[in-house]
Short mmCIF file of C-alpha atoms and ligand atoms in Angstrom, two decimals:
data_model
loop_
_atom_site.label_atom_id
_atom_site.label_comp_id
_atom_site.label_asym_id
_atom_site.label_seq_id
_atom_site.Cartn_x
_atom_site.Cartn_y
_atom_site.Cartn_z
CA MET G 1 0.00 0.00 0.00
CA SER G 2 1.40 3.44 -0.88
CA GLY G 3 2.41 5.71 2.02
CA ASP G 4 -0.03 8.49 1.09
CA THR G 5 -3.23 6.45 1.16
CA LYS G 6 -5.83 8.44 3.13
CA ARG G 7 -8.94 7.53 5.04
CA LEU G 8 -11.51 9.38 7.13
CA ARG G 9 -11.48 8.96 10.88
CA ALA G 10 -13.78 10.37 13.59
CA VAL G 11 -11.51 12.48 15.78
CA VAL G 12 -12.37 13.83 19.27
CA LYS G 13 -12.48 17.65 19.33
CA GLY G 14 -13.88 18.24 22.81
CA VAL G 15 -15.89 16.78 25.68
CA GLY G 16 -18.18 18.39 28.22
CA SER G 17 -20.64 17.45 30.93
CA ALA G 18 -23.44 18.65 33.14
CA LEU G 19 -24.80 17.55 36.52
CA PRO G 20 -28.01 18.49 38.32
CA ASN G 21 -27.70 21.04 41.12
CA ARG G 22 -28.62 18.67 43.93
CA CYS G 23 -26.06 16.23 45.30
CA VAL G 24 -27.42 13.40 47.46
CA THR G 25 -25.06 11.56 49.79
CA ASN G 26 -25.44 7.98 51.03
CA LYS G 27 -26.11 9.41 54.51
CA GLU G 28 -29.14 11.28 53.16
CA LEU G 29 -30.51 8.06 51.66
CA GLU G 30 -30.23 6.38 55.08
CA GLU G 31 -33.07 8.67 56.18
CA THR G 32 -35.54 7.43 53.55
CA VAL G 33 -34.62 3.80 52.87
CA ASP G 34 -33.24 0.87 54.93
CA THR G 35 -29.62 1.16 53.86
CA SER G 36 -26.26 2.39 55.13
CA ASP G 37 -23.36 4.41 53.80
CA GLU G 38 -21.13 1.48 54.73
CA TRP G 39 -23.13 -1.05 52.65
CA ILE G 40 -23.32 1.20 49.58
CA VAL G 41 -19.60 2.09 49.67
CA GLN G 42 -18.48 -1.48 50.31
CA ARG G 43 -20.69 -3.11 47.64
CA THR G 44 -20.52 -0.43 44.95
CA GLY G 45 -17.95 2.30 45.71
CA ILE G 46 -20.70 4.95 45.40
CA ARG G 47 -20.55 7.82 47.94
CA GLN G 48 -22.93 10.34 46.34
CA ARG G 49 -25.01 10.98 43.23
CA TYR G 50 -26.76 13.97 41.65
CA ILE G 51 -30.54 14.02 41.37
CA ALA G 52 -32.44 16.20 38.91
CA GLY G 53 -34.82 18.75 40.40
CA GLU G 54 -37.73 20.64 38.98
CA GLY G 55 -36.93 22.03 35.55
CA GLU G 56 -33.93 19.73 35.11
CA THR G 57 -34.60 17.05 32.51
CA THR G 58 -32.58 14.75 30.27
CA SER G 59 -32.66 17.31 27.46
CA THR G 60 -31.73 20.31 29.63
CA LEU G 61 -28.74 18.38 31.02
CA GLY G 62 -27.89 17.22 27.49
CA ILE G 63 -28.00 20.79 26.15
CA ARG G 64 -25.62 21.98 28.90
CA ALA G 65 -23.20 19.10 28.29
CA ALA G 66 -23.32 19.61 24.51
CA GLN G 67 -22.67 23.34 24.85
CA ALA G 68 -19.70 22.63 27.14
CA ALA G 69 -18.27 20.15 24.61
CA LEU G 70 -18.71 22.69 21.78
CA ASP G 71 -16.96 25.36 23.87
CA ARG G 72 -14.01 23.03 24.52
CA ALA G 73 -13.84 22.25 20.78
CA GLY G 74 -14.01 25.96 19.88
CA LEU G 75 -17.09 25.29 17.74
CA THR G 76 -20.67 26.56 17.57
CA PRO G 77 -23.96 24.65 17.00
CA ASP G 78 -23.81 25.77 13.35
CA ASP G 79 -20.71 23.58 12.88
CA ILE G 80 -22.65 20.41 13.84
CA ASP G 81 -24.54 18.34 11.27
CA LEU G 82 -25.19 15.17 13.30
CA ILE G 83 -26.50 14.75 16.87
CA VAL G 84 -26.74 11.26 18.36
CA CYS G 85 -28.13 11.11 21.88
CA ALA G 86 -27.98 7.93 23.96
CA THR G 87 -30.72 7.83 26.56
CA SER G 88 -33.26 5.50 28.14
CA THR G 89 -34.94 8.32 30.03
CA PRO G 90 -36.15 10.69 27.29
CA ASP G 91 -38.08 13.82 28.23
CA TYR G 92 -41.03 12.39 26.25
CA THR G 93 -41.77 9.17 24.40
CA PHE G 94 -41.36 11.35 21.33
CA PRO G 95 -39.95 13.53 19.87
CA SER G 96 -36.44 12.27 20.49
CA THR G 97 -34.28 13.91 23.13
CA ALA G 98 -31.70 14.52 20.38
CA THR G 99 -34.11 16.79 18.49
CA MET G 100 -34.93 18.64 21.72
CA ILE G 101 -31.21 19.18 22.29
CA GLN G 102 -30.83 20.27 18.66
CA ALA G 103 -33.55 22.90 19.14
CA GLY G 104 -32.15 23.92 22.54
CA LEU G 105 -28.76 24.56 20.97
CA GLY G 106 -30.36 26.60 18.18
CA CYS G 107 -29.18 24.16 15.55
CA THR G 108 -31.53 24.13 12.53
CA HIS G 109 -29.75 21.89 10.04
CA GLY G 110 -28.38 18.35 9.91
CA VAL G 111 -29.92 15.32 11.59
CA ALA G 112 -30.59 14.37 15.21
CA PHE G 113 -31.80 11.07 16.65
CA ASP G 114 -31.68 8.94 19.79
CA VAL G 115 -29.96 5.62 20.37
CA GLN G 116 -31.30 3.32 23.07
CA ALA G 117 -28.93 0.75 24.54
CA VAL G 118 -29.37 1.63 28.23
CA CYS G 119 -26.01 1.79 30.06
CA ALA G 120 -24.13 0.78 26.89
CA GLY G 121 -25.82 3.65 25.01
CA PHE G 122 -22.82 5.96 24.78
CA VAL G 123 -20.59 3.27 23.25
CA PHE G 124 -23.39 2.48 20.76
CA ALA G 125 -23.78 6.21 19.97
CA VAL G 126 -20.03 6.70 19.40
CA SER G 127 -19.95 3.68 17.10
CA THR G 128 -23.02 4.94 15.20
CA ALA G 129 -21.68 8.48 14.78
CA GLU G 130 -18.31 7.13 13.69
CA LYS G 131 -19.94 5.22 10.84
CA PHE G 132 -21.69 8.39 9.58
CA LEU G 133 -18.46 10.38 9.77
CA VAL G 134 -16.13 7.89 8.09
CA SER G 135 -18.68 7.36 5.30
CA GLY G 136 -18.25 11.04 4.42
CA SER G 137 -21.99 11.76 4.75
CA HIS G 138 -21.55 14.07 7.77
CA LYS G 139 -18.74 16.28 8.99
CA ARG G 140 -19.14 16.96 12.73
CA ALA G 141 -21.12 15.07 15.34
CA LEU G 142 -22.25 15.74 18.86
CA VAL G 143 -22.44 12.41 20.67
CA ILE G 144 -24.34 12.72 23.93
CA GLY G 145 -25.19 10.43 26.84
CA ALA G 146 -27.92 12.00 28.99
CA GLU G 147 -30.11 10.46 31.68
CA THR G 148 -32.48 11.15 34.55
CA PHE G 149 -32.73 7.63 35.98
CA SER G 150 -34.02 9.13 39.25
CA ARG G 151 -37.38 9.48 37.46
CA ILE G 152 -37.70 5.72 36.81
CA LEU G 153 -36.45 4.51 40.20
CA ASP G 154 -38.69 2.90 42.79
CA TRP G 155 -37.51 4.94 45.77
CA GLN G 156 -38.84 2.23 48.13
CA ASP G 157 -36.58 -0.42 46.57
CA ARG G 158 -33.23 -0.27 48.32
CA THR G 159 -31.70 -2.80 45.93
CA THR G 160 -31.87 -0.28 43.05
CA CYS G 161 -32.55 3.27 44.26
CA VAL G 162 -29.15 3.73 45.93
CA LEU G 163 -27.26 2.84 42.77
CA PHE G 164 -28.25 5.41 40.15
CA GLY G 165 -27.84 9.13 39.51
CA ASP G 166 -28.57 11.75 36.85
CA GLY G 167 -26.28 13.65 34.50
CA ALA G 168 -25.08 14.14 30.95
CA GLY G 169 -21.85 14.09 28.99
CA ALA G 170 -21.08 15.00 25.38
CA MET G 171 -18.30 14.58 22.86
CA VAL G 172 -17.65 16.37 19.58
CA LEU G 173 -16.34 14.08 16.83
CA GLU G 174 -15.06 15.44 13.52
CA ALA G 175 -14.35 13.60 10.26
CA GLU G 176 -10.68 14.09 9.49
CA GLU G 177 -8.66 12.70 6.61
CA GLN G 178 -5.60 10.82 7.81
CA SER G 179 -2.81 8.81 6.26
CA VAL G 180 -3.42 5.09 6.62
CA ALA G 181 0.31 4.50 7.18
CA ALA G 182 1.64 6.02 10.40
CA ALA G 183 4.10 8.12 8.38
CA GLY G 184 6.70 10.07 10.35
CA GLY G 185 5.41 8.75 13.66
CA ASN G 186 1.96 10.30 13.09
CA LEU G 187 -0.20 7.66 14.71
CA PRO G 188 -3.84 7.55 13.60
CA ARG G 189 -6.15 9.58 15.85
CA GLY G 190 -9.83 9.26 16.62
CA VAL G 191 -12.02 6.17 16.87
CA LEU G 192 -9.75 3.26 15.95
CA ALA G 193 -12.11 0.32 16.58
CA THR G 194 -15.50 -0.47 18.07
CA CYS G 195 -17.32 -3.70 18.90
CA LEU G 196 -21.00 -3.93 19.85
CA ARG G 197 -23.07 -6.89 21.05
CA SER G 198 -26.56 -7.60 22.31
CA ASP G 199 -28.49 -10.62 23.51
CA GLY G 200 -32.19 -10.06 24.13
CA ARG G 201 -32.64 -13.30 26.07
CA HIS G 202 -31.49 -11.45 29.20
CA ARG G 203 -34.36 -8.93 29.24
CA ALA G 204 -35.75 -10.00 32.64
CA LYS G 205 -32.48 -9.34 34.45
CA LEU G 206 -32.60 -5.57 33.93
CA TYR G 207 -35.70 -3.83 32.61
CA VAL G 208 -38.36 -1.19 33.19
CA ASP G 209 -41.77 -2.61 34.05
CA GLY G 210 -43.76 -0.14 31.99
CA GLY G 211 -43.95 1.47 28.58
CA PRO G 212 -46.30 3.15 26.10
CA SER G 213 -47.24 -0.04 24.24
CA THR G 214 -47.72 -2.31 27.26
CA THR G 215 -48.81 -0.57 30.45
CA LYS G 216 -49.21 2.92 28.98
CA THR G 217 -47.10 4.12 31.90
CA VAL G 218 -43.41 4.93 32.29
CA GLY G 219 -42.72 2.13 34.78
CA PHE G 220 -39.91 1.50 37.24
CA LEU G 221 -36.45 0.01 36.86
CA ARG G 222 -36.19 -3.61 38.01
CA MET G 223 -32.93 -5.49 38.31
CA GLU G 224 -31.54 -8.83 39.38
CA GLY G 225 -28.34 -7.23 40.60
CA LYS G 226 -26.38 -10.44 41.12
CA GLU G 227 -27.17 -11.71 37.61
CA VAL G 228 -26.16 -8.40 36.02
CA PHE G 229 -22.99 -8.39 38.09
CA ARG G 230 -22.12 -11.93 37.00
CA PHE G 231 -22.69 -11.15 33.32
CA ALA G 232 -20.77 -7.88 33.50
CA VAL G 233 -17.71 -9.50 35.04
CA GLY G 234 -17.88 -12.71 33.02
CA GLN G 235 -18.95 -11.66 29.53
CA VAL G 236 -18.14 -8.06 28.82
CA THR G 237 -14.47 -8.82 28.27
CA ASP G 238 -15.28 -10.47 24.90
CA VAL G 239 -15.94 -7.08 23.29
CA MET G 240 -12.80 -5.64 24.89
CA ALA G 241 -10.67 -8.46 23.45
CA GLU G 242 -12.23 -8.04 20.01
CA THR G 243 -11.75 -4.26 20.07
CA PHE G 244 -8.08 -4.62 21.04
CA ALA G 245 -7.61 -7.12 18.19
CA SER G 246 -9.25 -4.95 15.52
CA ALA G 247 -7.35 -1.84 16.67
CA GLY G 248 -4.13 -3.89 16.52
CA ILE G 249 -3.18 -3.04 20.10
CA THR G 250 -2.99 -4.78 23.46
CA ALA G 251 -4.20 -3.71 26.90
CA GLU G 252 -0.62 -2.72 27.70
CA ASP G 253 -0.75 0.01 25.04
CA LEU G 254 -3.66 1.76 26.76
CA ASP G 255 -3.10 5.05 28.54
CA TRP G 256 -6.61 5.11 30.03
CA PHE G 257 -9.44 2.67 30.64
CA VAL G 258 -12.77 4.49 31.02
CA PRO G 259 -15.45 1.88 31.70
CA HIS G 260 -19.13 2.35 32.47
CA GLN G 261 -19.40 3.44 36.08
CA ALA G 262 -21.90 1.06 37.68
CA ASN G 263 -19.94 -0.63 40.43
CA ARG G 264 -16.33 -0.31 41.51
CA ARG G 265 -16.05 -4.10 41.95
CA ILE G 266 -17.12 -4.70 38.32
CA ILE G 267 -14.63 -2.09 37.10
CA ASP G 268 -11.77 -3.59 39.16
CA ALA G 269 -12.55 -7.12 37.92
CA SER G 270 -12.66 -6.04 34.24
CA ALA G 271 -9.37 -4.14 34.54
CA GLN G 272 -7.71 -7.05 36.33
CA LYS G 273 -8.72 -9.50 33.60
CA PHE G 274 -6.60 -7.52 31.12
CA GLY G 275 -3.86 -6.59 33.58
CA ILE G 276 -4.77 -2.88 33.36
CA PRO G 277 -3.22 -1.18 36.42
CA THR G 278 -5.50 0.83 38.74
CA GLU G 279 -3.62 4.07 37.94
CA LYS G 280 -4.87 3.83 34.35
CA VAL G 281 -8.53 3.36 35.32
CA VAL G 282 -10.72 6.47 35.40
CA LEU G 283 -13.13 6.07 38.31
CA THR G 284 -16.05 8.44 38.94
CA VAL G 285 -18.67 6.04 40.32
CA GLN G 286 -17.95 7.36 43.83
CA ASP G 287 -19.10 10.86 42.81
CA HIS G 288 -21.83 10.25 40.22
CA GLY G 289 -23.29 6.80 40.97
CA ASN G 290 -24.49 4.89 37.91
CA THR G 291 -25.69 7.48 35.39
CA SER G 292 -26.30 4.87 32.68
CA ALA G 293 -25.48 6.24 29.18
CA ALA G 294 -24.05 9.41 30.73
CA SER G 295 -21.44 7.69 32.88
CA ILE G 296 -18.66 7.32 30.28
CA PRO G 297 -18.83 10.85 28.81
CA LEU G 298 -19.06 12.23 32.36
CA ALA G 299 -15.91 10.28 33.30
CA LEU G 300 -14.15 11.37 30.08
CA SER G 301 -15.02 14.96 30.87
CA VAL G 302 -13.56 14.67 34.37
CA ALA G 303 -10.34 13.03 33.13
CA CYS G 304 -9.89 15.55 30.29
CA GLY G 305 -10.71 18.44 32.59
CA ASP G 306 -8.09 17.50 35.19
CA GLY G 307 -5.44 16.92 32.53
CA ARG G 308 -5.18 13.12 32.77
CA ILE G 309 -6.35 12.40 29.19
CA LYS G 310 -4.09 14.30 26.77
CA PRO G 311 -3.78 14.48 22.98
CA GLY G 312 -2.18 11.30 21.69
CA ASP G 313 -3.43 9.13 24.57
CA LEU G 314 -4.96 5.77 23.79
CA VAL G 315 -8.31 5.33 25.58
CA MET G 316 -10.70 2.39 25.83
CA ILE G 317 -14.37 2.89 26.73
CA GLU G 318 -16.54 -0.10 27.61
CA ALA G 319 -20.06 -0.70 28.97
CA ILE G 320 -22.86 -3.18 29.53
CA GLY G 321 -26.54 -2.38 29.84
CA GLY G 322 -30.06 -3.81 29.84
CA GLY G 323 -31.01 -6.14 27.04
CA PHE G 324 -28.26 -7.16 27.50
CA THR G 325 -26.33 -4.75 25.30
CA TRP G 326 -22.58 -4.34 25.57
CA GLY G 327 -19.71 -2.81 23.68
CA ALA G 328 -16.25 -1.29 23.66
CA ALA G 329 -14.32 1.26 21.62
CA VAL G 330 -10.69 2.35 21.39
CA LEU G 331 -9.91 5.99 20.59
CA ARG G 332 -6.66 7.90 20.25
CA TRP G 333 -7.17 11.43 21.60
O1 UT7 C 1 -25.28 -0.43 34.63
C1 UT7 C 1 -25.53 -1.79 34.50
C2 UT7 C 1 -26.55 -2.16 35.47
N1 UT7 C 1 -26.23 -2.40 36.82
C3 UT7 C 1 -25.15 -3.01 37.33
O2 UT7 C 1 -24.12 -3.19 36.75
C4 UT7 C 1 -25.27 -3.50 38.74
C5 UT7 C 1 -24.74 -4.88 38.88
N2 UT7 C 1 -24.94 -5.44 40.22
C6 UT7 C 1 -24.34 -4.93 41.32
O3 UT7 C 1 -23.62 -3.94 41.25
C7 UT7 C 1 -24.52 -5.66 42.64
O4 UT7 C 1 -25.10 -6.91 42.42
C8 UT7 C 1 -25.36 -4.86 43.66
C9 UT7 C 1 -24.58 -3.65 44.14
C10 UT7 C 1 -26.66 -4.41 43.02
C11 UT7 C 1 -25.67 -5.72 44.87
O5 UT7 C 1 -24.48 -6.21 45.45
P1 UT7 C 1 -24.37 -7.74 45.90
O6 UT7 C 1 -23.06 -7.90 46.52
O7 UT7 C 1 -24.68 -8.56 44.67
O8 UT7 C 1 -25.48 -7.84 47.00
P2 UT7 C 1 -26.79 -8.76 47.02
O9 UT7 C 1 -27.77 -8.35 45.97
O10 UT7 C 1 -26.36 -10.19 47.06
O11 UT7 C 1 -27.36 -8.40 48.44
C12 UT7 C 1 -26.65 -8.74 49.64
C13 UT7 C 1 -27.51 -8.31 50.81
C14 UT7 C 1 -28.94 -8.80 50.75
O12 UT7 C 1 -29.35 -9.15 52.04
P3 UT7 C 1 -29.40 -10.69 52.50
O13 UT7 C 1 -30.31 -11.35 51.54
O14 UT7 C 1 -27.97 -11.16 52.39
O15 UT7 C 1 -29.91 -10.59 53.89
C15 UT7 C 1 -29.71 -7.59 50.30
O16 UT7 C 1 -31.05 -7.59 50.74
O17 UT7 C 1 -27.57 -6.88 50.86
C16 UT7 C 1 -28.94 -6.49 50.96
N3 UT7 C 1 -29.10 -5.20 50.31
C17 UT7 C 1 -28.89 -4.03 50.92
N4 UT7 C 1 -28.53 -3.73 52.18
C18 UT7 C 1 -28.40 -2.44 52.48
C19 UT7 C 1 -29.43 -4.97 49.01
N5 UT7 C 1 -29.47 -3.64 48.79
C20 UT7 C 1 -29.13 -3.06 49.95
C21 UT7 C 1 -28.99 -1.72 50.35
N6 UT7 C 1 -28.60 -1.46 51.62
N7 UT7 C 1 -29.17 -0.68 49.50
#
């Protein structure tokens, strides 16, 4: 292959995030449900989470996160022609949260739509946007993970209500032509590989017991925590292995591992399986709880904001969610 062969890649231009105003500690939850700070910290690593108040919705959080990502990228809404929003807690059944964010940003062109893969949603959204960008059909994408899981929690159910929180994160991806050969030490940047999976047989292990076409209600989140835990630790590594193989790298090459933030024990076990040292793992579950599709972009925003993730760094994101759905992606910043 000649040295000047080019291809399009989806390159990260900026990330941003938004949290609701109200922070709720484990201690506060002790007052309303039969739980303890000690149990929550020991079993999950969570110390606090943010809960949306009146006027704060998935789209308002998404708009704030998207605007922050655009600011970091030095871009305006006019520069965006694709918005993909991952959420399982849309403001309304329809229209999509993505179109509400589009309108909120004042963006009147391009295309906006939602992706629904629960906690794996952001990885699915990145993979979807990447395919649009490398096809040449679109130039710049806002990829958003935004959730208000507090609105679908049964606040009497201690086995679920202590685990989740609300928030949003966003990433700007831009189609950029790059040499296929890493000429002169210029390593390819952007999304290098993604791998997505789903297996609908596991529906009953993590689901919402309502919906427009069944109960005509929104419903509440229900989870067999142990089963989800077992699957997350046992199975999710298949997509990580496949992503490493198609990117042509190994776990040792990674600068940062940014997994879905559901439970510290799941994160530790996944990292250990690939020999990824703790110092390379970005951990935010203690501050945000499980924010579903928002957890990875929130964590990326924290690690970019504090200077850990730098241009040139190799980053893996990985998540599992209801369905089950699961996936991983490797990106060079
Ligand atoms: O984003 C993807 C979706 N979610 C996940 O990835 C979550 C995956 N699962 C988990 O993280 C864990 O399974 C949990 C954190 C949900 C639970 O941890 P566990 O170590 O699997 O605990 P358990 O469900 O086996 O419960 C142990 C005990 C039970 O009491 P008994 O039966 O031993 O007397 C529970 O009733 O802990 C009790 N328990 C609690 N105690 C205090 C359950 N929830 C609570 C609570 N506070 N909030």
